[in-house]
PDB file of C-alpha atoms in Angstrom:
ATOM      1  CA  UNK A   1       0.000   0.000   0.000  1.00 95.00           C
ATOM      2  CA  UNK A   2       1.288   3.509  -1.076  1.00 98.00           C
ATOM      3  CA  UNK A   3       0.504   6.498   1.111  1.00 98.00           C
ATOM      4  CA  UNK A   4      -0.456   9.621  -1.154  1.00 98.00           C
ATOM      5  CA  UNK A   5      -1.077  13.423   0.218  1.00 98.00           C
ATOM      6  CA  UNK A   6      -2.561  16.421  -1.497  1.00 98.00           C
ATOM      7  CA  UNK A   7      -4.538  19.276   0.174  1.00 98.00           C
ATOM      8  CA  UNK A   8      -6.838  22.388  -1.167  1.00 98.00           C
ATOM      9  CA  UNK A   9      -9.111  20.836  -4.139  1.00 98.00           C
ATOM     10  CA  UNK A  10     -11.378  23.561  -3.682  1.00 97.00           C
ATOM     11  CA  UNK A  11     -13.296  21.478  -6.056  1.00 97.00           C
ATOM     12  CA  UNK A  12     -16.975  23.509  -7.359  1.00 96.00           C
ATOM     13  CA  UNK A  13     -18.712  20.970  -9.309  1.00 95.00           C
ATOM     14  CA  UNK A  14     -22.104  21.518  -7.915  1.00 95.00           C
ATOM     15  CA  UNK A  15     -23.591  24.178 -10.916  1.00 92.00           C
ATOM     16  CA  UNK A  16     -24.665  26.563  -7.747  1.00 93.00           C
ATOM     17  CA  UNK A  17     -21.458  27.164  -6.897  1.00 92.00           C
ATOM     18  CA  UNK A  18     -19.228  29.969  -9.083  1.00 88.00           C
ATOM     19  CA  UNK A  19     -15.554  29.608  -7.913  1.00 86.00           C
ATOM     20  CA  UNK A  20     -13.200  29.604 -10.676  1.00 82.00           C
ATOM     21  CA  UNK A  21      -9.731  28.995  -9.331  1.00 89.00           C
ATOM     22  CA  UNK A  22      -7.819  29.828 -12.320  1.00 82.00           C
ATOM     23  CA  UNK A  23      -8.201  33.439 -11.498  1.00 78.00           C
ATOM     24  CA  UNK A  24      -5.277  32.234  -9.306  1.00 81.00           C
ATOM     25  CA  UNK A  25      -2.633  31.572 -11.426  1.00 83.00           C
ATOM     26  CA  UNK A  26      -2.331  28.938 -14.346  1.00 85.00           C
ATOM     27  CA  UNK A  27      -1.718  25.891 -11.963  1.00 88.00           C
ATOM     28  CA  UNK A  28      -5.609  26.319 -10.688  1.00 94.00           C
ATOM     29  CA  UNK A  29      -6.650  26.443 -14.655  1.00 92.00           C
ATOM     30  CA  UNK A  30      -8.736  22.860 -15.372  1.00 94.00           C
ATOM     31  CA  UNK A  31      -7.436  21.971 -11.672  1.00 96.00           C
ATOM     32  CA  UNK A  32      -9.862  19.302 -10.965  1.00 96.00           C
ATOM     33  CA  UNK A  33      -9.005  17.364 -14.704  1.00 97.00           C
ATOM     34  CA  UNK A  34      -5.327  17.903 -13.743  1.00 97.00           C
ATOM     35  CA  UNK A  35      -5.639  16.192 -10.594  1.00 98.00           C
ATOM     36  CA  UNK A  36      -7.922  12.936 -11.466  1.00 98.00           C
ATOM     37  CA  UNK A  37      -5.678  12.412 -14.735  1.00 98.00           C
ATOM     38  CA  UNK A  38      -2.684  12.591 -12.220  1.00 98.00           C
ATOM     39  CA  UNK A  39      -4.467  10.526  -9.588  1.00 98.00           C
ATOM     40  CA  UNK A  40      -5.441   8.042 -12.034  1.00 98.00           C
ATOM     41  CA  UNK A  41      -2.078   7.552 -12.941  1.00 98.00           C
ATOM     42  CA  UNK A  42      -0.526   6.697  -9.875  1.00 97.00           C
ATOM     43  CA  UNK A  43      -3.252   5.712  -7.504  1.00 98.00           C
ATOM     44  CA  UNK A  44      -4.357   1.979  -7.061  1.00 98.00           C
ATOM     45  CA  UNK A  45      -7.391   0.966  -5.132  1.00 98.00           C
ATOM     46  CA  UNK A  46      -5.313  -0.559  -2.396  1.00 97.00           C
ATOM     47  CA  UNK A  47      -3.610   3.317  -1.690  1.00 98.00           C
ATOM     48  CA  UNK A  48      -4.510   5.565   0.864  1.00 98.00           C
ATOM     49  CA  UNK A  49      -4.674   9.184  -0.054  1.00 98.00           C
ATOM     50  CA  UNK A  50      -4.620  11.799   2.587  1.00 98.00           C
ATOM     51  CA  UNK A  51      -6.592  15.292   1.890  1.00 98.00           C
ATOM     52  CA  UNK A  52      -5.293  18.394   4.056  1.00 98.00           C
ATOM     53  CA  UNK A  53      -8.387  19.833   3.753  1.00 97.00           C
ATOM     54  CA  UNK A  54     -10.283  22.778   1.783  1.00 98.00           C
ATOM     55  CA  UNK A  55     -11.707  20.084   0.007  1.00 98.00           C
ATOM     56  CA  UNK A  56     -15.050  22.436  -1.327  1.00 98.00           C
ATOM     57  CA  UNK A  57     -16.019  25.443  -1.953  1.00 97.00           C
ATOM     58  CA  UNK A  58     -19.807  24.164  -0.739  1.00 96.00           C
ATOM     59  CA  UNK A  59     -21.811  26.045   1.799  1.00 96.00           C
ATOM     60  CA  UNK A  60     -23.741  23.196   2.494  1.00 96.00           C
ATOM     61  CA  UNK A  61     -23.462  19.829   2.482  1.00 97.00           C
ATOM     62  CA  UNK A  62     -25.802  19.434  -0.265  1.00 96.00           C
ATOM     63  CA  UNK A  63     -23.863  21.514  -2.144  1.00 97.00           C
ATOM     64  CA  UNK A  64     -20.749  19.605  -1.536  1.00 97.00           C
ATOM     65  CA  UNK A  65     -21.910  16.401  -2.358  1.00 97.00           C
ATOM     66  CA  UNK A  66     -20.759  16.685  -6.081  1.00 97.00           C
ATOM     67  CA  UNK A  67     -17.101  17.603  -4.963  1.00 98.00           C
ATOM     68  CA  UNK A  68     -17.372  14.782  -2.144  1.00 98.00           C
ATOM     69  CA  UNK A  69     -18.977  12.353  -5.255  1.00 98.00           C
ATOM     70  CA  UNK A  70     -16.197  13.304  -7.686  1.00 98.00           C
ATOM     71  CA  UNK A  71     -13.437  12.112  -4.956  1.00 98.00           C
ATOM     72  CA  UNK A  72     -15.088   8.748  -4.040  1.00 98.00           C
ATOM     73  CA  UNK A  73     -15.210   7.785  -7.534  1.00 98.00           C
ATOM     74  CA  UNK A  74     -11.647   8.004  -7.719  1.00 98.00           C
ATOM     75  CA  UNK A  75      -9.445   5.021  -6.274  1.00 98.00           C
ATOM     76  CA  UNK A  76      -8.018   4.563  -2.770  1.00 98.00           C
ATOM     77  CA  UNK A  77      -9.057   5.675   0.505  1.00 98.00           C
ATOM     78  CA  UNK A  78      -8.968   9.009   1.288  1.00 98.00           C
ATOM     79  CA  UNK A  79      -8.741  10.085   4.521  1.00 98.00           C
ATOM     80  CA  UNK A  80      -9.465  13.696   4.902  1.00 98.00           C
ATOM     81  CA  UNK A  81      -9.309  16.837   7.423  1.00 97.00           C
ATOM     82  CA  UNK A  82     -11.101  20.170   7.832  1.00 97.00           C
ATOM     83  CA  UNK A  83     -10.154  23.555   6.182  1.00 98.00           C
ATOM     84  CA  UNK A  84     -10.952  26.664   7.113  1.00 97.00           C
ATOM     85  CA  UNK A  85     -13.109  26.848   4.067  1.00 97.00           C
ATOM     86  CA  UNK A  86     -14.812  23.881   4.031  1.00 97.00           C
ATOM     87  CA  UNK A  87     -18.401  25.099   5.626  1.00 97.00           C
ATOM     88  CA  UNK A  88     -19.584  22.287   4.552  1.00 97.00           C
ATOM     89  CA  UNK A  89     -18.433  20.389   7.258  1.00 96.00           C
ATOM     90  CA  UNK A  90     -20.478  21.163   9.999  1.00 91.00           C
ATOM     91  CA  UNK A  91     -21.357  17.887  11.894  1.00 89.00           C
ATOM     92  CA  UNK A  92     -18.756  14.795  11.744  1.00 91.00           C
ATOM     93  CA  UNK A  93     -21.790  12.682  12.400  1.00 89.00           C
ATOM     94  CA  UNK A  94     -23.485  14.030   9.616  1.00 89.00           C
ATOM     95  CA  UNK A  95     -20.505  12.649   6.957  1.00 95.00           C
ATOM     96  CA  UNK A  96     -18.572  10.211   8.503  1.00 90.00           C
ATOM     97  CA  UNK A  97     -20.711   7.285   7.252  1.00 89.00           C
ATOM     98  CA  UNK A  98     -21.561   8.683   4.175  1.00 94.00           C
ATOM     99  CA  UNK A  99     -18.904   6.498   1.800  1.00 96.00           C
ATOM    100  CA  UNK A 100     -17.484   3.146   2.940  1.00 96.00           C
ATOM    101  CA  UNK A 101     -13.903   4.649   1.129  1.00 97.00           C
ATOM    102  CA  UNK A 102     -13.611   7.752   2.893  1.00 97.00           C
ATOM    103  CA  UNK A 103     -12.978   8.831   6.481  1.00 97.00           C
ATOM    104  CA  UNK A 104     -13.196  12.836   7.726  1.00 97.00           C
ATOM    105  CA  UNK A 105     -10.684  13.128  10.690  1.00 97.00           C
ATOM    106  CA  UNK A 106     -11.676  14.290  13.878  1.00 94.00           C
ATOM    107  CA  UNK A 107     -10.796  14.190  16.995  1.00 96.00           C
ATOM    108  CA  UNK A 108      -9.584  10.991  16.805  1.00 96.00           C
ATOM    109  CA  UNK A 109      -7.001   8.947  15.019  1.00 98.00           C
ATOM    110  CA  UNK A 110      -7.379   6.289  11.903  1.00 97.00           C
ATOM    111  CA  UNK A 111      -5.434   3.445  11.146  1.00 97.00           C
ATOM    112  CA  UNK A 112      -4.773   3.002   7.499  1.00 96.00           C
ATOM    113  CA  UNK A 113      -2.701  -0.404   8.391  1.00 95.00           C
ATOM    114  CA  UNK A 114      -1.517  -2.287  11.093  1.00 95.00           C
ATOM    115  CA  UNK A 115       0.281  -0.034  13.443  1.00 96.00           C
ATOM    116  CA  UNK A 116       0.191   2.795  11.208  1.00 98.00           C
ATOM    117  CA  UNK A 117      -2.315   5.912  11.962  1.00 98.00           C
ATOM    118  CA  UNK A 118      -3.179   9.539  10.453  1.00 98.00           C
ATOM    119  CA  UNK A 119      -4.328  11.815  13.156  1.00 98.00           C
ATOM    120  CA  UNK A 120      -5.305  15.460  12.290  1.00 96.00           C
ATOM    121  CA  UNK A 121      -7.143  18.437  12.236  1.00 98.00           C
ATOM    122  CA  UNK A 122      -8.161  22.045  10.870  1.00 98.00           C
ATOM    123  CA  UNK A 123      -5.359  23.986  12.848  1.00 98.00           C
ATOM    124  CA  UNK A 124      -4.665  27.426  13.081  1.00 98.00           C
ATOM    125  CA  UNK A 125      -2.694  30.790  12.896  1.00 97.00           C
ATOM    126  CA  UNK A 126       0.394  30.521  15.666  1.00 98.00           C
ATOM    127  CA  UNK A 127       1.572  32.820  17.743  1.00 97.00           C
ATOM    128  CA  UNK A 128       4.098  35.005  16.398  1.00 96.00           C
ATOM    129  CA  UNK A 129       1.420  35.773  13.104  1.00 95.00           C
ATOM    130  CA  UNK A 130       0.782  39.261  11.902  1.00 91.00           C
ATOM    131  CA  UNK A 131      -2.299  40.020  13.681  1.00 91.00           C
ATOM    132  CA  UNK A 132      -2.333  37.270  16.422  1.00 95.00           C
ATOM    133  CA  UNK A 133      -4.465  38.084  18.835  1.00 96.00           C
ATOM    134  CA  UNK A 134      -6.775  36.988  22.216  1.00 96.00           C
ATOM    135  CA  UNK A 135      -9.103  35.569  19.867  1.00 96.00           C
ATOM    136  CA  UNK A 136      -6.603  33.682  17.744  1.00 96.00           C
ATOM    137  CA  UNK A 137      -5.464  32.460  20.752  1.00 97.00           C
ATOM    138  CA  UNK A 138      -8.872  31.049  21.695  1.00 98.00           C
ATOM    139  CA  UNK A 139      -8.786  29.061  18.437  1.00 98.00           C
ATOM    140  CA  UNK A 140      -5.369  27.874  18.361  1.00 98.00           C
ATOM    141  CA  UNK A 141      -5.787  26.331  21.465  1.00 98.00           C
ATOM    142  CA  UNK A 142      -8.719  24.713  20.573  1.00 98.00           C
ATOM    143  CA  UNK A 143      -7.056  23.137  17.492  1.00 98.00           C
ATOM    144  CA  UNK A 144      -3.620  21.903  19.597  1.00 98.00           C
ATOM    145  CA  UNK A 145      -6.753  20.206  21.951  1.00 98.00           C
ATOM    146  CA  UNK A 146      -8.308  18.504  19.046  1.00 97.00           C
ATOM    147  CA  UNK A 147      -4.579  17.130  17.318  1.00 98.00           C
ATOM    148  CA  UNK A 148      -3.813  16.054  21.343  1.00 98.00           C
ATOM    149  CA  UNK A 149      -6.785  14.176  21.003  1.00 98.00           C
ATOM    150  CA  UNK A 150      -6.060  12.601  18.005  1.00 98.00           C
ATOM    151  CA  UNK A 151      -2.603  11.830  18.513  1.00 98.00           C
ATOM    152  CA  UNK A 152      -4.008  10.475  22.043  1.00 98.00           C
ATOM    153  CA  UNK A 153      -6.310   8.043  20.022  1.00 98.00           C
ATOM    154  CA  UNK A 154      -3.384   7.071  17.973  1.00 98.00           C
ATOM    155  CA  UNK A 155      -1.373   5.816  21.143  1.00 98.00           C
ATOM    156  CA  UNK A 156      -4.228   3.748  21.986  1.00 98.00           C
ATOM    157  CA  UNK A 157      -4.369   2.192  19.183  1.00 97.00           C
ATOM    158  CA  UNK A 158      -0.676   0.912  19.827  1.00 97.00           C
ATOM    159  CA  UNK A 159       0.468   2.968  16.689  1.00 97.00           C
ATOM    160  CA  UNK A 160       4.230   2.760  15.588  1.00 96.00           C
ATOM    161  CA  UNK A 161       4.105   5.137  13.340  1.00 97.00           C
ATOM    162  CA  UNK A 162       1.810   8.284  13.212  1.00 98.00           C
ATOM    163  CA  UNK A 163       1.010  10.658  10.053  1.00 98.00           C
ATOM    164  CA  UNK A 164      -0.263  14.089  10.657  1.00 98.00           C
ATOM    165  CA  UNK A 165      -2.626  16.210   8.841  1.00 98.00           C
ATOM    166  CA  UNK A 166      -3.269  20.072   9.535  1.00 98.00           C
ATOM    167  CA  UNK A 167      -5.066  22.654   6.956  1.00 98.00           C
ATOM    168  CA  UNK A 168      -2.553  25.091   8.213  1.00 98.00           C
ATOM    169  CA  UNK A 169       0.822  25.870   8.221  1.00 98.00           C
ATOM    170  CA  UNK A 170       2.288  24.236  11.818  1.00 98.00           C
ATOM    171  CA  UNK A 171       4.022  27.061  12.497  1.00 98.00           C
ATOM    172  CA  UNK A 172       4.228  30.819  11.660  1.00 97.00           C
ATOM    173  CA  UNK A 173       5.227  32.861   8.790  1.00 96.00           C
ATOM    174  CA  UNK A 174       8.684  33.314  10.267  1.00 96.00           C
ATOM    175  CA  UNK A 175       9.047  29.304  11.368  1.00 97.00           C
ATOM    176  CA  UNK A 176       8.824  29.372  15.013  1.00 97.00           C
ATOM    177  CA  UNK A 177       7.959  26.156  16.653  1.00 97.00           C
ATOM    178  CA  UNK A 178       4.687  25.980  18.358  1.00 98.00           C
ATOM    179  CA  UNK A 179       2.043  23.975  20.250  1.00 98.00           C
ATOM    180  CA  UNK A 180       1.742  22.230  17.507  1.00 98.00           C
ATOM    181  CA  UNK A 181       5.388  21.308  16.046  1.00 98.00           C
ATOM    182  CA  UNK A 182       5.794  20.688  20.260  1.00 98.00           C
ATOM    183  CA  UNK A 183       2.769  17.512  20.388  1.00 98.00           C
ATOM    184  CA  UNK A 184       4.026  15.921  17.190  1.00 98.00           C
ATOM    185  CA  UNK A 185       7.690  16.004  18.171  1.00 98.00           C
ATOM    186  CA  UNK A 186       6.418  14.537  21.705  1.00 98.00           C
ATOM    187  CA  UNK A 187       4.088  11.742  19.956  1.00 98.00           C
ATOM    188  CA  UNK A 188       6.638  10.981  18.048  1.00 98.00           C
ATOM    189  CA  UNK A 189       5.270  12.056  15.054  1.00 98.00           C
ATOM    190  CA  UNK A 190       6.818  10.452  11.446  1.00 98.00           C
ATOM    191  CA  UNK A 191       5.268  12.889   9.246  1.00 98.00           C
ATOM    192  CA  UNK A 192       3.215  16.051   8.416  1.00 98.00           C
ATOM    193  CA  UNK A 193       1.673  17.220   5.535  1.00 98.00           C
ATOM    194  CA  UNK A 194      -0.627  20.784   5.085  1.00 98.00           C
ATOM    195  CA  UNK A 195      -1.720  22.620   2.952  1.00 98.00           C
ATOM    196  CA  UNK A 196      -3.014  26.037   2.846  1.00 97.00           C
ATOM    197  CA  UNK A 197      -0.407  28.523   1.073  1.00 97.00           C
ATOM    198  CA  UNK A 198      -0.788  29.518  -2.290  1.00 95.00           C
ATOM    199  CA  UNK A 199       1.385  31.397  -4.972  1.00 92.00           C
ATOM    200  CA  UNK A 200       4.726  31.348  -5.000  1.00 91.00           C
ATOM    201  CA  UNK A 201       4.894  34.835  -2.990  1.00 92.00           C
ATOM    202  CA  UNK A 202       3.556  32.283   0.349  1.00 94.00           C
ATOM    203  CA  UNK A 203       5.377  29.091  -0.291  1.00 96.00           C
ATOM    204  CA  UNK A 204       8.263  29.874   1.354  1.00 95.00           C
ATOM    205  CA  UNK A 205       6.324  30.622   4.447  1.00 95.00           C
ATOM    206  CA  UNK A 206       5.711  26.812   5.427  1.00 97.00           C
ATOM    207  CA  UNK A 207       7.696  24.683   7.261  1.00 98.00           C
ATOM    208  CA  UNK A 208       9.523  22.389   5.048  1.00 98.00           C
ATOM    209  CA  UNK A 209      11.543  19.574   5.879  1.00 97.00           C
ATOM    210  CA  UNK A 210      12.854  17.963   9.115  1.00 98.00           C
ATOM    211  CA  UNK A 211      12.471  19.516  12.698  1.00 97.00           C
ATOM    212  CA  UNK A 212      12.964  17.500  16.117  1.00 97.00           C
ATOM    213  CA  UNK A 213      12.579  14.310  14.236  1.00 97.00           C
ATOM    214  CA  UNK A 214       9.489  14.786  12.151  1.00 98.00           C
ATOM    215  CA  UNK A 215       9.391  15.679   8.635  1.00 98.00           C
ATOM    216  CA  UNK A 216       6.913  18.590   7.258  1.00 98.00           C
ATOM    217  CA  UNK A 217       5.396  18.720   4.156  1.00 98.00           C
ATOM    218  CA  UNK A 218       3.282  20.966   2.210  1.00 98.00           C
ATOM    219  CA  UNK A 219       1.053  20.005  -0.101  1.00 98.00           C
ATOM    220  CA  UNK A 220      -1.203  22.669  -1.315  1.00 97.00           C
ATOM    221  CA  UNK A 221      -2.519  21.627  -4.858  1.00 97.00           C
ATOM    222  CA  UNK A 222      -0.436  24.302  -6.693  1.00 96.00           C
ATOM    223  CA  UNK A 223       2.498  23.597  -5.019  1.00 97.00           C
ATOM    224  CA  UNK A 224       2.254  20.469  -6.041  1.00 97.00           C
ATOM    225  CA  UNK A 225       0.909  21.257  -9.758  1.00 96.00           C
ATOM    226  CA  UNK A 226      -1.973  18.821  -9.143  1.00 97.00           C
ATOM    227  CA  UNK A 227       0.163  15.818  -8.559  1.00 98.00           C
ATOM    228  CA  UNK A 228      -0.221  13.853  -5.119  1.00 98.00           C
ATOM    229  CA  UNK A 229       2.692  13.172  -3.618  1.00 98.00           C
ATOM    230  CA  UNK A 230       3.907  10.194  -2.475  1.00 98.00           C
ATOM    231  CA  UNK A 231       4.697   9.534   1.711  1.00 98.00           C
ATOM    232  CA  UNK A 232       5.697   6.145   1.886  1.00 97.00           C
ATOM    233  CA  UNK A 233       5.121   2.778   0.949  1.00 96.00           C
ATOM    234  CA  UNK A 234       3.815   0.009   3.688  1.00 91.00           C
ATOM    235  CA  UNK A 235       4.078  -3.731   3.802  1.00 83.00           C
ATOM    236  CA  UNK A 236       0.963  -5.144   5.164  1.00 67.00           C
TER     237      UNK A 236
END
């Protein structure tokens, strides 16, 4: 099994919905044909593909379904988290059963083979960000609670070796550790992948490679030019 990570579809397919990405930059032009011809490509049923969030530009759930349709029909699972403009997502009860091949993280930790979990959430803007304030704060400590709780889940399920997922940069623009870059170093965390930053002006302002141990990755669809990347390969 081959682990695969993208994040920010921001997929539109539902004709109520008028969110051309392309205005963007050319990497968002035909962005969703880009990705499934990519995906196709490399992707086998057996695969797990991990989805950093922003996943549709949906209101409501109804309104997602198309974007949530057009993933499922594409192999693997896919095991996805929150981001910040996914509205859609307003009730984990209210999606979590609705595909047998996909799983919404939250609060909690899935294992995707033996010993080996993805915990994540949404996260948030760290301290140190232009414009950081009390009620920030609020928010970003309400995110580091909900990754504790999912790397939590992931040591009871005996886990050896632990993926993370966050919408957001772990860190701030300047790459300060934080709360969160602080839990996965102390769960022992393998890898990271988020999303989040767009245009070449705000790549540089994620956290890229190895710090205390654990690798960061970001995956934002135009970093990537549409083309998951792959993690790692398991032996089950």
């Amino acid at each position: 099994m081959k682990i695969w990570a993208l994040g920010d579809t921001h997929l539109s397919l539902d004709n109520r919905i008028d969110k051309p990405m392309d205005v963007f930059g050319g990497e968002w032009k035909e962005h969703a044909d880009k990705l499934k011809a990519n995906w196709l490509e490399k992707v086998s049923p057996e695969d797990t593909v991990l989805i950093c969030g922003d996943i549709s530009w949906g209101l409501k759930l109804d309104e997602a379904m198309a974007d949530l349709d057009f993933l499922h029909e594409l192999p693997g699972c896919k095991v996805l988290t929150k981001g910040n403009h996914d509205l859609w997502w307003t009730s984990i009860s209210k999606i979590d059963n609705l595909y047998d091949d996909m799983v919404f993280v939250q609060n909690k930790a899935f294992e995707i083979a033996d010993g080996v979990c993805v915990c994540g959430t949404r996260g948030w803007a760290c301290p140190g960000s232009d414009g950081f304030d009390e009620h920030e704060r609020k928010i970003y400590e309400r995110e580091l609670s909900r990754l504790e709780l999912s790397l939590q889940d992931a040591v009871a399920k005996r886990a050896r070796y632990i993926i993370s997922m966050l919408h957001y940069p772990p860190t701030n623009e300047h790459l300060q550790p934080s709360g969160f870059t602080e839990l996965m170093t102390r769960y022992g965390v393998k890898t990271c992948v988020y999303g989040h930053l767009h245009g070449h002006d705000a790549f540089h302002r994620g956290l890229k490679g190895i710090l205390n141990g654990v690798e960061y990755k970001l995956v934002s669809l135009d970093y990537i030019k549409c083309d998951p990347i792959l993690l790692d390969e398991i032996e089950e």
